[in-house]
Coordinates of C-alpha atoms in Angstrom, one line a residue:
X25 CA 0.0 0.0 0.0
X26 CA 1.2 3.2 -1.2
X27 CA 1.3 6.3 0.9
X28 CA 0.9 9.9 -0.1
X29 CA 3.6 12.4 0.9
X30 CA 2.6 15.6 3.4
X31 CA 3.4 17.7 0.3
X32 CA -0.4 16.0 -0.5
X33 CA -2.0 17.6 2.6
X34 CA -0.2 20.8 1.9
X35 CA -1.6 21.1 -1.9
X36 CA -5.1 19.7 -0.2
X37 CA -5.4 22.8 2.1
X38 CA -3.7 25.4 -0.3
X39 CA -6.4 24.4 -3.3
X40 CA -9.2 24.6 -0.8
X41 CA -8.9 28.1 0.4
X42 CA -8.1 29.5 -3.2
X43 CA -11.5 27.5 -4.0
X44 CA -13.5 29.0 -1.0
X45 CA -13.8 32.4 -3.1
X46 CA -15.4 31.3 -6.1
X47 CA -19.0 31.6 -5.3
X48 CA -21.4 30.9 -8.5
X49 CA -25.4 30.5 -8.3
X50 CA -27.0 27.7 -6.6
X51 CA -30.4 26.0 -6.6
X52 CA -31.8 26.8 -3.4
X53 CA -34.3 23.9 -2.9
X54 CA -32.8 21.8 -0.8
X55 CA -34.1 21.3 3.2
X56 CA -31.8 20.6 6.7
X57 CA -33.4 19.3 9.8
X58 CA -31.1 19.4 12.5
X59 CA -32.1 17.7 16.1
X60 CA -30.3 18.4 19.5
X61 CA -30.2 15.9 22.0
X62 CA -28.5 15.8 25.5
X63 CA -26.7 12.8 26.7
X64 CA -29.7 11.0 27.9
X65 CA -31.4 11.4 24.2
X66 CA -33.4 13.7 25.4
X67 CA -34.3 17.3 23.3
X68 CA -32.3 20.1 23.8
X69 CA -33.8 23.2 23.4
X70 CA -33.4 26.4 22.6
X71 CA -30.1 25.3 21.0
X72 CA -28.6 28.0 18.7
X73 CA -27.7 25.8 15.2
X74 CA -25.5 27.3 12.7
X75 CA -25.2 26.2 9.1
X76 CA -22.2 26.9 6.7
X77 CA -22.0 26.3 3.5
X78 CA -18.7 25.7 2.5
X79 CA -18.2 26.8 -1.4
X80 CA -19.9 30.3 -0.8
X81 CA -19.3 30.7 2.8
X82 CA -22.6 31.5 3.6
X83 CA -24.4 31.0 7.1
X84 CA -27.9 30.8 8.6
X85 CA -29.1 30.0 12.0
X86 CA -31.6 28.9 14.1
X87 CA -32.8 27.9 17.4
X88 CA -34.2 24.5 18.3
X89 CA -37.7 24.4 19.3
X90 CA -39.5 22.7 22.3
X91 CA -38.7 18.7 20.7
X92 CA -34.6 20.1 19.8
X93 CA -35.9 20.7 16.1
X94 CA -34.4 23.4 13.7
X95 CA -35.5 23.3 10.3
X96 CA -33.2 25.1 7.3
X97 CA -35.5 25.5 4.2
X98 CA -34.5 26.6 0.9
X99 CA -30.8 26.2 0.9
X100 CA -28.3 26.1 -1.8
X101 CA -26.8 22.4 -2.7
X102 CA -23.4 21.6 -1.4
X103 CA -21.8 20.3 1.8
X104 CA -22.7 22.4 5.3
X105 CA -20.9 22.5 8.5
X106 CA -23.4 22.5 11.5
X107 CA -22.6 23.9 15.0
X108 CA -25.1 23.9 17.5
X109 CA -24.1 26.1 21.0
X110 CA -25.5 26.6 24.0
X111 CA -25.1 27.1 27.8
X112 CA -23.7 24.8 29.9
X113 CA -22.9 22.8 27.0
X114 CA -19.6 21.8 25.0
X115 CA -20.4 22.9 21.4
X116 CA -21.5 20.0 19.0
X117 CA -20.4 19.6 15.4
X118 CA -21.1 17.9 12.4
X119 CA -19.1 17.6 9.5
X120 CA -20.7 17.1 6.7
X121 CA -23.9 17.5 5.6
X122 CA -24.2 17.0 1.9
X123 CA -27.5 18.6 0.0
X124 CA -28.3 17.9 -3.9
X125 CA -32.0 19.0 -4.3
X126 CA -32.4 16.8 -0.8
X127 CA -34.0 16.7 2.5
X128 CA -31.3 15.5 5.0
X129 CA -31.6 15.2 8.9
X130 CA -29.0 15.0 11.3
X131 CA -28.7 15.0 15.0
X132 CA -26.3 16.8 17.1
X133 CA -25.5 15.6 20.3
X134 CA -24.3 17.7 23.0
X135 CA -22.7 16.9 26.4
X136 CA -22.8 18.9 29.7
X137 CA -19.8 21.6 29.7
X138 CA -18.6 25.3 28.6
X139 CA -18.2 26.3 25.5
X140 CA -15.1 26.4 23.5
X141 CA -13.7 27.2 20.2
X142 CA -13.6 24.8 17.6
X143 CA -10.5 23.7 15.5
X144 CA -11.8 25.7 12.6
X145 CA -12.4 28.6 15.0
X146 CA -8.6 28.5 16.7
X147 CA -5.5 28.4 14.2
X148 CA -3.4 27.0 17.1
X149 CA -5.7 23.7 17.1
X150 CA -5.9 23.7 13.6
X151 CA -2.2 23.4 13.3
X152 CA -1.9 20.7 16.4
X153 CA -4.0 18.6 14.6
X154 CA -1.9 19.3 11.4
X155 CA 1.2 18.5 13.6
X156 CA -0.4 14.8 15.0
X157 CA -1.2 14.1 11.4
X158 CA 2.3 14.5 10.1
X159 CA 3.7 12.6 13.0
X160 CA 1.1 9.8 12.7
X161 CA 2.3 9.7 8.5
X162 CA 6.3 9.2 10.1
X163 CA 5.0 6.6 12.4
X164 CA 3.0 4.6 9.2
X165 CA 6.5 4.9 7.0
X166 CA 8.0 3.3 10.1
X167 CA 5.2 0.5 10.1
X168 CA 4.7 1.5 13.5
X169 CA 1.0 1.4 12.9
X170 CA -0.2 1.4 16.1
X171 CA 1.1 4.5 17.1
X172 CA 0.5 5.7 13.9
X173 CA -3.4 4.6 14.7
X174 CA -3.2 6.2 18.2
X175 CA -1.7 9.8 16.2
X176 CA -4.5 10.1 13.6
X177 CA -7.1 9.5 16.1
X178 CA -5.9 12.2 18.2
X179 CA -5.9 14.2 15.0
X180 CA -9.1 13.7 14.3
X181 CA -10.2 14.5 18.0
X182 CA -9.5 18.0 17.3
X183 CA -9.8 18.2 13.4
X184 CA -13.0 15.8 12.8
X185 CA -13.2 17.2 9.0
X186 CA -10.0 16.0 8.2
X187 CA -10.3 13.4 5.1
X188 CA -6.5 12.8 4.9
X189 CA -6.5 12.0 8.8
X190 CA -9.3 9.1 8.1
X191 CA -7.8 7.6 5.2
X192 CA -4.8 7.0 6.9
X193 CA -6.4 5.7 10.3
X194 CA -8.2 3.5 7.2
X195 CA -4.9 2.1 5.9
X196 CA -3.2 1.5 9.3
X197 CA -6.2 -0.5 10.8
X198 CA -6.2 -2.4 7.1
X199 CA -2.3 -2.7 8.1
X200 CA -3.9 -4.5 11.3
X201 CA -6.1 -6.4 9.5
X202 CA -8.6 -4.9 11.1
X203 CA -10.9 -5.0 7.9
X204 CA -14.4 -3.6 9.6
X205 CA -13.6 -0.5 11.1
X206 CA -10.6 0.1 8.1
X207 CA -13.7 0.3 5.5
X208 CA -15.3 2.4 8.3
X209 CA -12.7 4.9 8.1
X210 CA -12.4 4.6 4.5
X211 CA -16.2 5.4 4.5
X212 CA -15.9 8.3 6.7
X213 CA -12.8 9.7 4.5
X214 CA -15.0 9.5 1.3
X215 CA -17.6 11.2 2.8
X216 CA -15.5 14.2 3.9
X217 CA -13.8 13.9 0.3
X218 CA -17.1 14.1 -1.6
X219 CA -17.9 17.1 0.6
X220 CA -15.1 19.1 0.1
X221 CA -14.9 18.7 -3.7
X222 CA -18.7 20.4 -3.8
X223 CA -16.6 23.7 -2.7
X224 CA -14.4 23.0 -5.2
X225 CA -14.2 24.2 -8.9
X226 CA -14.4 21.4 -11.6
X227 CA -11.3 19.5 -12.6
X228 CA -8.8 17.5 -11.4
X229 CA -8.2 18.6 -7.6
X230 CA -6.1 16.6 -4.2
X231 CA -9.7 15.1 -2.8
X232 CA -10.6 14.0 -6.1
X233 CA -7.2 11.8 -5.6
X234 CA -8.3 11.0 -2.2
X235 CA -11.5 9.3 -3.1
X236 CA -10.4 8.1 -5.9
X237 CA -7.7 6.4 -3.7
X238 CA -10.5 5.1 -1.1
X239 CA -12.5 3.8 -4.3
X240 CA -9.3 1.8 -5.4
X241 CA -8.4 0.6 -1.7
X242 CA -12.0 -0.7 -1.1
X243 CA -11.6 -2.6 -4.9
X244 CA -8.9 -3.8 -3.8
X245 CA -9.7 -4.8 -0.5
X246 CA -9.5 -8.9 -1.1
X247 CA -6.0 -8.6 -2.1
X248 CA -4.9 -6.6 1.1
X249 CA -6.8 -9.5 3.1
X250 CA -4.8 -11.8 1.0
X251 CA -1.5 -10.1 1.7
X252 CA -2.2 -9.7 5.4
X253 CA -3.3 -13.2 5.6
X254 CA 0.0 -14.6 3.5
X255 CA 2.0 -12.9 5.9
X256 CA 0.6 -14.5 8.5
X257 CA 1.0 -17.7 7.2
X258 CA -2.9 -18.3 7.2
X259 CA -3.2 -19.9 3.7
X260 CA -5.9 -21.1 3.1
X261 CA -7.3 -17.6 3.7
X262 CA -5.1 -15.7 2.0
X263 CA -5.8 -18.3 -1.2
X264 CA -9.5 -17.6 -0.7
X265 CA -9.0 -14.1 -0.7
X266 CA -7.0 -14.0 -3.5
X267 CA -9.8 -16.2 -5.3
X268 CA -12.3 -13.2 -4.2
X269 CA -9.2 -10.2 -5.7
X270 CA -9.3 -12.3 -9.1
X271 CA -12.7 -12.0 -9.7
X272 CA -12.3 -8.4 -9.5
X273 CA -9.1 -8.2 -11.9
X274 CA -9.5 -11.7 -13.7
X275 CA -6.6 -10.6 -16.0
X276 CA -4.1 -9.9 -12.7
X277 CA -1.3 -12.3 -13.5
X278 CA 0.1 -11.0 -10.0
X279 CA -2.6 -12.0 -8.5
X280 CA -2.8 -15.6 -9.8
X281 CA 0.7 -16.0 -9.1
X282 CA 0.5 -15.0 -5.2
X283 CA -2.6 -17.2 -5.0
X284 CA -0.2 -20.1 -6.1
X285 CA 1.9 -19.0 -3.3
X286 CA -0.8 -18.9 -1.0
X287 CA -1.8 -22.5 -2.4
X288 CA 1.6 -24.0 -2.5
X289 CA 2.0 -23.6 1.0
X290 CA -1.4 -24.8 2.0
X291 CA 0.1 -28.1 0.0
X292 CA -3.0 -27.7 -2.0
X293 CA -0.1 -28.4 -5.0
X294 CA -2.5 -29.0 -8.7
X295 CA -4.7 -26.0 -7.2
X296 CA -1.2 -24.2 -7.1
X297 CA 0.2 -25.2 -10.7
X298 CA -3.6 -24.0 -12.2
X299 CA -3.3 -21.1 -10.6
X300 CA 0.8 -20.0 -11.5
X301 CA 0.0 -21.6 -14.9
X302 CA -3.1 -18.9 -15.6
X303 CA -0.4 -16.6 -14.6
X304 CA 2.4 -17.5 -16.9
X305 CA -0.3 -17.1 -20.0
X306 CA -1.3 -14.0 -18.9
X307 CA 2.3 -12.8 -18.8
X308 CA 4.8 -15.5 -20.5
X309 CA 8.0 -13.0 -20.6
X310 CA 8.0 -13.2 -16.1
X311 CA 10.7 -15.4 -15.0
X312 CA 9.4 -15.4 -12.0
X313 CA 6.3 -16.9 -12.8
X314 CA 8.1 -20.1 -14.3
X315 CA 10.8 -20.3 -11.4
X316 CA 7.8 -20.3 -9.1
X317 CA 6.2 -23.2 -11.1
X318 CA 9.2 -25.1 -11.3
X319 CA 9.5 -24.9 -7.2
X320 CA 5.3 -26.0 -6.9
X321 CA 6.4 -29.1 -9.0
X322 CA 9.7 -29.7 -6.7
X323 CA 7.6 -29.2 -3.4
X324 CA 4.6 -31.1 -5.0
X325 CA 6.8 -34.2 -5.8
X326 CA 8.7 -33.8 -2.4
X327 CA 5.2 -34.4 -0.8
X328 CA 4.3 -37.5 -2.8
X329 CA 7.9 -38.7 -1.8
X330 CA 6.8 -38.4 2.2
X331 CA 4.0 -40.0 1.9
X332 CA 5.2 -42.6 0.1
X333 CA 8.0 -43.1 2.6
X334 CA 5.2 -43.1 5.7
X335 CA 3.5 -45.9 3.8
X336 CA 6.9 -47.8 2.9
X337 CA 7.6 -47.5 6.6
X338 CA 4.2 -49.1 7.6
X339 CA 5.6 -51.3 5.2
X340 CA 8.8 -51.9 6.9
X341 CA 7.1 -52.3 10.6
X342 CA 4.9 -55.3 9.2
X343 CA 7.7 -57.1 7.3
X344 CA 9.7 -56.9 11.2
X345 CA 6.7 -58.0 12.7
X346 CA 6.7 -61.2 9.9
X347 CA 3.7 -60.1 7.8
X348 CA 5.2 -60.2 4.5
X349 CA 2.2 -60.2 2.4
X350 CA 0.9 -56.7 4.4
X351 CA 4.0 -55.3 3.9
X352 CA 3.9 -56.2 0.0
X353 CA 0.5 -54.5 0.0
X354 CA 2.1 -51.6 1.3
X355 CA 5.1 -51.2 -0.8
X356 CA 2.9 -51.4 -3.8
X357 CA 0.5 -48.6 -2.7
X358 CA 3.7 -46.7 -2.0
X359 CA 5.2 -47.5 -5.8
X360 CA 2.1 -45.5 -7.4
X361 CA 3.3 -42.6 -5.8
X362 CA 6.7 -42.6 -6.4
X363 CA 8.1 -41.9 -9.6
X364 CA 10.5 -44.8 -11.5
X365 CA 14.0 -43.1 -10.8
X366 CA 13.1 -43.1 -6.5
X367 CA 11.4 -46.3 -6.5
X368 CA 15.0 -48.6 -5.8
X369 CA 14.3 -48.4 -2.1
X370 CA 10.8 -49.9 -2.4
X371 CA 12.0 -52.5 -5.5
X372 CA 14.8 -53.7 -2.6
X373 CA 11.8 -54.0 0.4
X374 CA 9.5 -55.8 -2.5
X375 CA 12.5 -58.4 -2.8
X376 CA 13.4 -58.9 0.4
X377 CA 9.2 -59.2 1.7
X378 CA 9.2 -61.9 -1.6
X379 CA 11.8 -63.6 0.0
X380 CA 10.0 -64.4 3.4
X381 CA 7.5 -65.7 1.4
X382 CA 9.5 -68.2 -0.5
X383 CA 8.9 -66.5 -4.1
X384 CA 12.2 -66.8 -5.2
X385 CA 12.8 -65.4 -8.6
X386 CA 10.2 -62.6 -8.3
X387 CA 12.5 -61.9 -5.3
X388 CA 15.4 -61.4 -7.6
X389 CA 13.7 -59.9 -9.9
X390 CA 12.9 -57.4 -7.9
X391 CA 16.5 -57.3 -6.3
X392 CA 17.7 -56.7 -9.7
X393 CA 15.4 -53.9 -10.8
X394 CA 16.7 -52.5 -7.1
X395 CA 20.1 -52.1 -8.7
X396 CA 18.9 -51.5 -12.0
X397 CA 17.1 -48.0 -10.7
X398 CA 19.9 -47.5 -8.2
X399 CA 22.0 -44.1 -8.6
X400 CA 25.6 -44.6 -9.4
X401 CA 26.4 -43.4 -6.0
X402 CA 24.1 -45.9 -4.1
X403 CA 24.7 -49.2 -7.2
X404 CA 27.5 -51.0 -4.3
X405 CA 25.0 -50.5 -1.2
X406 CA 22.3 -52.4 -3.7
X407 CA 24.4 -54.9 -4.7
X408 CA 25.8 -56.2 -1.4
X409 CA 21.8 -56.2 -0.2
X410 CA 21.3 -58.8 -3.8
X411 CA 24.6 -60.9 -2.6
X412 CA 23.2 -60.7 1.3
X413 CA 20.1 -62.9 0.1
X414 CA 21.9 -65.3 -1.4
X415 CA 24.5 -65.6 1.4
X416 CA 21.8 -66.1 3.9
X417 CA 20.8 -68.7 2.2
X418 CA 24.6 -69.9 2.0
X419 CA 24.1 -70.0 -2.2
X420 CA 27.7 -68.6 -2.1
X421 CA 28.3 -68.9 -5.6
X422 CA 25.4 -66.9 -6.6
X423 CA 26.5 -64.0 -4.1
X424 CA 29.6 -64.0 -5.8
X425 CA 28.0 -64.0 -9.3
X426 CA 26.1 -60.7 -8.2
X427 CA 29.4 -59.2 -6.5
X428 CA 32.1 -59.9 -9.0
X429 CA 29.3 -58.6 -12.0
X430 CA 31.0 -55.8 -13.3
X431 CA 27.4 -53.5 -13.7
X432 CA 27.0 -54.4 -10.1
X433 CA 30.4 -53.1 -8.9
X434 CA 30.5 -49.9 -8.4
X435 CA 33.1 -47.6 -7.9
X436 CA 35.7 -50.3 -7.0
X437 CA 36.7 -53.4 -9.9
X438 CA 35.3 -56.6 -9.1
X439 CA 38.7 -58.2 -7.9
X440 CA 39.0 -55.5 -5.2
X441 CA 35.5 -56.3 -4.2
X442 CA 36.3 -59.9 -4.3
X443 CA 39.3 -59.5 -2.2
X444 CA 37.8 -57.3 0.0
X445 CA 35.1 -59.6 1.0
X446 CA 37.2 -62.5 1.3
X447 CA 39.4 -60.7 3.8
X448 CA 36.5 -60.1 6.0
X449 CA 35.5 -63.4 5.9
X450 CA 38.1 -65.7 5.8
X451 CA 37.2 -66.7 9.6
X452 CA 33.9 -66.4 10.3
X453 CA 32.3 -67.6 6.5
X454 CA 35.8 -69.7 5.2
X455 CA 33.5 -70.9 2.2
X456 CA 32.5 -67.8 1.1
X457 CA 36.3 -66.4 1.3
X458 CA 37.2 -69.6 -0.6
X459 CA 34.4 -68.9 -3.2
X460 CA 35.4 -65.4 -3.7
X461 CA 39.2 -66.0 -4.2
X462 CA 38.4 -69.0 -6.8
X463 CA 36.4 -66.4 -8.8
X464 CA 39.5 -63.6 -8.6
X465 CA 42.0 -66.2 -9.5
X466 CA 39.3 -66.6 -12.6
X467 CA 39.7 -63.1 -13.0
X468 CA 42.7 -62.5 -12.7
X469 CA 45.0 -65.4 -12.5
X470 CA 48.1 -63.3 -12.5
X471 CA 47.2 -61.9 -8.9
X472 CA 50.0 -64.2 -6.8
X473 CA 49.3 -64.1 -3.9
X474 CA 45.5 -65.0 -4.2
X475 CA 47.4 -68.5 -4.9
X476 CA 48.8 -68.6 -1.1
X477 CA 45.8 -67.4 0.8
X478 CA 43.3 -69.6 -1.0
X479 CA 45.8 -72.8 -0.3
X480 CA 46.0 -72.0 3.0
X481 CA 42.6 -71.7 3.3
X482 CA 41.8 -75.1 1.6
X483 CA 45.2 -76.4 3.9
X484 CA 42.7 -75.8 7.3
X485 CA 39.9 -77.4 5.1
X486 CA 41.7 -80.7 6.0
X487 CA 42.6 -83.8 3.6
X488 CA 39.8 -83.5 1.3
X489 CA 41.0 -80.4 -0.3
X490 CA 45.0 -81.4 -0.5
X491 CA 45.0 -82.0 -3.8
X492 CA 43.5 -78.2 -4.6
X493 CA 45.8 -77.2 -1.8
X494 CA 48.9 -78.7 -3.5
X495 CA 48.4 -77.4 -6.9
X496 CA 47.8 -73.5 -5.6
X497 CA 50.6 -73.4 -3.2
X498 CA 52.8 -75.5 -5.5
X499 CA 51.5 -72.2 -8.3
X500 CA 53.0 -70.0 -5.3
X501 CA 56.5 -71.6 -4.9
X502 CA 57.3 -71.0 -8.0
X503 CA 56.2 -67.5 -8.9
X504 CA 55.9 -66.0 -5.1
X505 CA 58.1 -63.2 -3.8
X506 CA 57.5 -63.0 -0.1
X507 CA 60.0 -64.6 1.5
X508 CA 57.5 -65.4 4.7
X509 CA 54.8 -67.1 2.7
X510 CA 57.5 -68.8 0.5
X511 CA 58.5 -70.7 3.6
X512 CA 55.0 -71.2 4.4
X513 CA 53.9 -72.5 1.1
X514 CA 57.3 -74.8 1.0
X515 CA 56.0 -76.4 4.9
X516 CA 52.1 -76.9 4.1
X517 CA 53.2 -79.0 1.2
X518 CA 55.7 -80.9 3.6
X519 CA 52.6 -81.4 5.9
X520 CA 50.6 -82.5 3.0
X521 CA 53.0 -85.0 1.3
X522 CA 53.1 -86.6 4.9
X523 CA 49.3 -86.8 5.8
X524 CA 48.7 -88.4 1.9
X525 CA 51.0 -91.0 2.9

């Protein structure tokens, strides 16, 4: 919301006294009944009432009769200032009465007191009020619009014509969201607005701006909701609000595109994408339109993804508890959601549910389309769950077909991941290790001292494999470097010759 500079009020008050001398020809067929009441609502009588009309400056007055009645007849059209005075009572005022070939009523209601002069009556109040105004403007620019609020009321305690003061008590209780007594104010300004144009002369002039300034704030009231809701992070509202702003300016691409905020954030995500979309054909040359829509799509898939992984998870908690066929029932709700590159994780849970229930090859089917949909930087983690199925079920030359396949192996060859894995074990799982340095040796049968572990792992086998063990470490005598496992090599063969005999 845009605010209007004092320079504004300066021009407001310097055009309206240069326009209080023009005084042309009005109809004079208009009629003011003005009733005086005390504090009680009871008539006042024997009020003095003054009239003024504002464009000629011209005055009458009368005296309220036994029921607080004082009736004006025949007077000119335009807006009129009524005072009514008497003894023992603070002077009442009304600002404005507007007449256009009309009879208008208004009551004046006065409280017990002494009279006093009016701000229009006493330059020093005028100013004051003049003075609260300008600081109440600092405070707005400041967004301190509660002081701000506090300023302009006082203002308009002493200076109740003042149309700037109300317009901006409007805009800092719209600042509040205080939306009802903002289009009060915003009323009231109008009001004062339309009344002081009527004493001016036709043409463009500083309270034609100010209505037309309340006319546009109360169009676009719905969007100020919607920004005062967004801020406070009530979407939904603000997206409904927004919905309410569009029907006023259908062709708003703004407005579409901060209803997708509003949306996006109320996770209300193909809403979102309609609404930024309607936005980026109204307006295809904003970048920000299409960065916005690629951020609803991010967030929108991000969503599907966390769902997906709460059901997975139910999943996962009845596969622990030994309900396989639940859990499958879960991971395949879960795929719909999840598009084909993220769906490794579920592929893997599918296999390894599959497994429990004894259907073998759709569980390495599913093992394989796990590794298959992998990304690069996750393929090794994917492959050693495939070889961990077939090691639990001790099929160790099927785990070593999956590790030593050279898609399967990752960043490292499939020697080093064959070595690797026999190294860790050689004493807990000797088959495995034995399995895994066969298939290196297949490999790479130049690697020598694969030829000296794997005898001396078939040596602790015992008798059965000294024939295997002969021919590897015999390999290793003659082609070995290390002195140590030389002499090794060279005393398992002694031990082997003897326990053949």
């Amino acid at each position: 919301m845009k605010t209007n500079r004092c320079s504004f009020f300066v021009a407001c008050l310097i055009s309206f006294s240069v326009a209080l001398f023009a005084l042309p020809v009005f109809a004079e067929n208009s009629r003011l009944q003005v009733r005086c009441l005390d504090a009680s609502g009871n008539p006042v009588p024997g009020v003095k009432v003054v009239v003024f009309q504002l464009k000629s400056q011209k005055t009458k007055d009368k005296k309220t009769d036994a029921q607080g009645n004082a009736v004006f007849d025949k007077l000119e059209d335009g807006a009129y200032r009524i005072v009514g005075r008497k003894e023992g009572f603070f002077p009442a005022l009304h600002e404005f009465a507007v007449l256009k070939g009309s009879q208008e009523s208004v009551t004046l209601k006065l409280a017990a007191g002494a009279d006093k002069k009016l701000h229009f009556e006493d330059p020093a109040e005028e100013a004051r009020a003049f003075e609260l105004l300008k600081q109440g403007l600092e405070a707005y620019r400041q967004n301190k619009f509660t002081d701000a609020e506090e300023l302009f009321i006082r203002s308009i305690e002493i200076n109740a014509a003042s149309a700037e003061a109300f317009y901006y008590l409007a805009v800092s209780y719209l600042q509040q969201s205080r939306y009802d007594q903002g289009v009060d104010m915003l009323n009231k300004a109008a009001g004062l607005a339309s009344a002081y144009m009527t004493a001016l002369p036709p043409g463009p002039n500083p309270y034609d701006q100010l209505y037309q300034n309340v006319q546009g704030l109360i169009k676009k009231l719905p969007s100020i909701k919607a920004e005062n809701a967004l801020r406070q992070q009530k979407f939904d509202e603000a997206a409904a609000e927004y919905a309410e702003a569009i029907k006023i300016e259908p062709d708003n691409p703004d407005l579409h595109a901060n209803r997708a905020v509003a949306l996006t954030n109320a996770k209300k995500f193909d809403e979102a994408l309609r609404s930024i979309e309607t936005a980026i054909k109204l307006k295809p040359s904003e970048k920000s339109y299409t960065d916005l829509k690629t951020q609803i799509d991010i967030r929108k898939e991000n969503m599907e993804l966390d769902k997906a992984q709460a059901i997975m998870n139910e999943g996962n908690e009845l596969l622990q508890e030994g309900d396989a066929a639940g859990a499958l029932k879960k991971y395949d709700e879960s795929m719909k959601m999840v598009a084909l590159d993220k769906q490794s994780p579920l592929w893997r849970q599918i296999a390894r549910a599959q497994a429990k229930l004894d259907q073998q090859e759709a569980a390495i089917a599913a093992f394989k389309k796990a590794i298959e949909l992998a990304p690069a930087d996750r393929i090794e983690e994917y492959r050693n769950s495939f070889a961990q199925y077939y090691l639990d079920a001790k099929k160790y030359e099927e785990a070593i077909d999956v590790l030593a396949d050279p898609k399967n192996a990752g960043s490292q060859s499939a020697e080093q991941v064959l070595l690797s894995l026999a190294a860790s074990t050689k004493h807990k799982q000797p088959q495995l290790a034995e399995a895994a340095l066969e298939r290196v040796l297949r490999i790479n049968p130049d690697n020598v001292d694969v030829y000296f572990d794997l005898g001396q792992l078939y040596y602790a086998d015992g008798k059965e494999k000294d024939s295997r063990t002969k021919e590897l470490l015999t390999k290793y005598v003659e082609i070995g470097k290390d002195e140590v496992k030389l002499e090794n090599a060279k005393n398992m063969l002694i031990m082997i010759g003897r326990r053949t005999k």
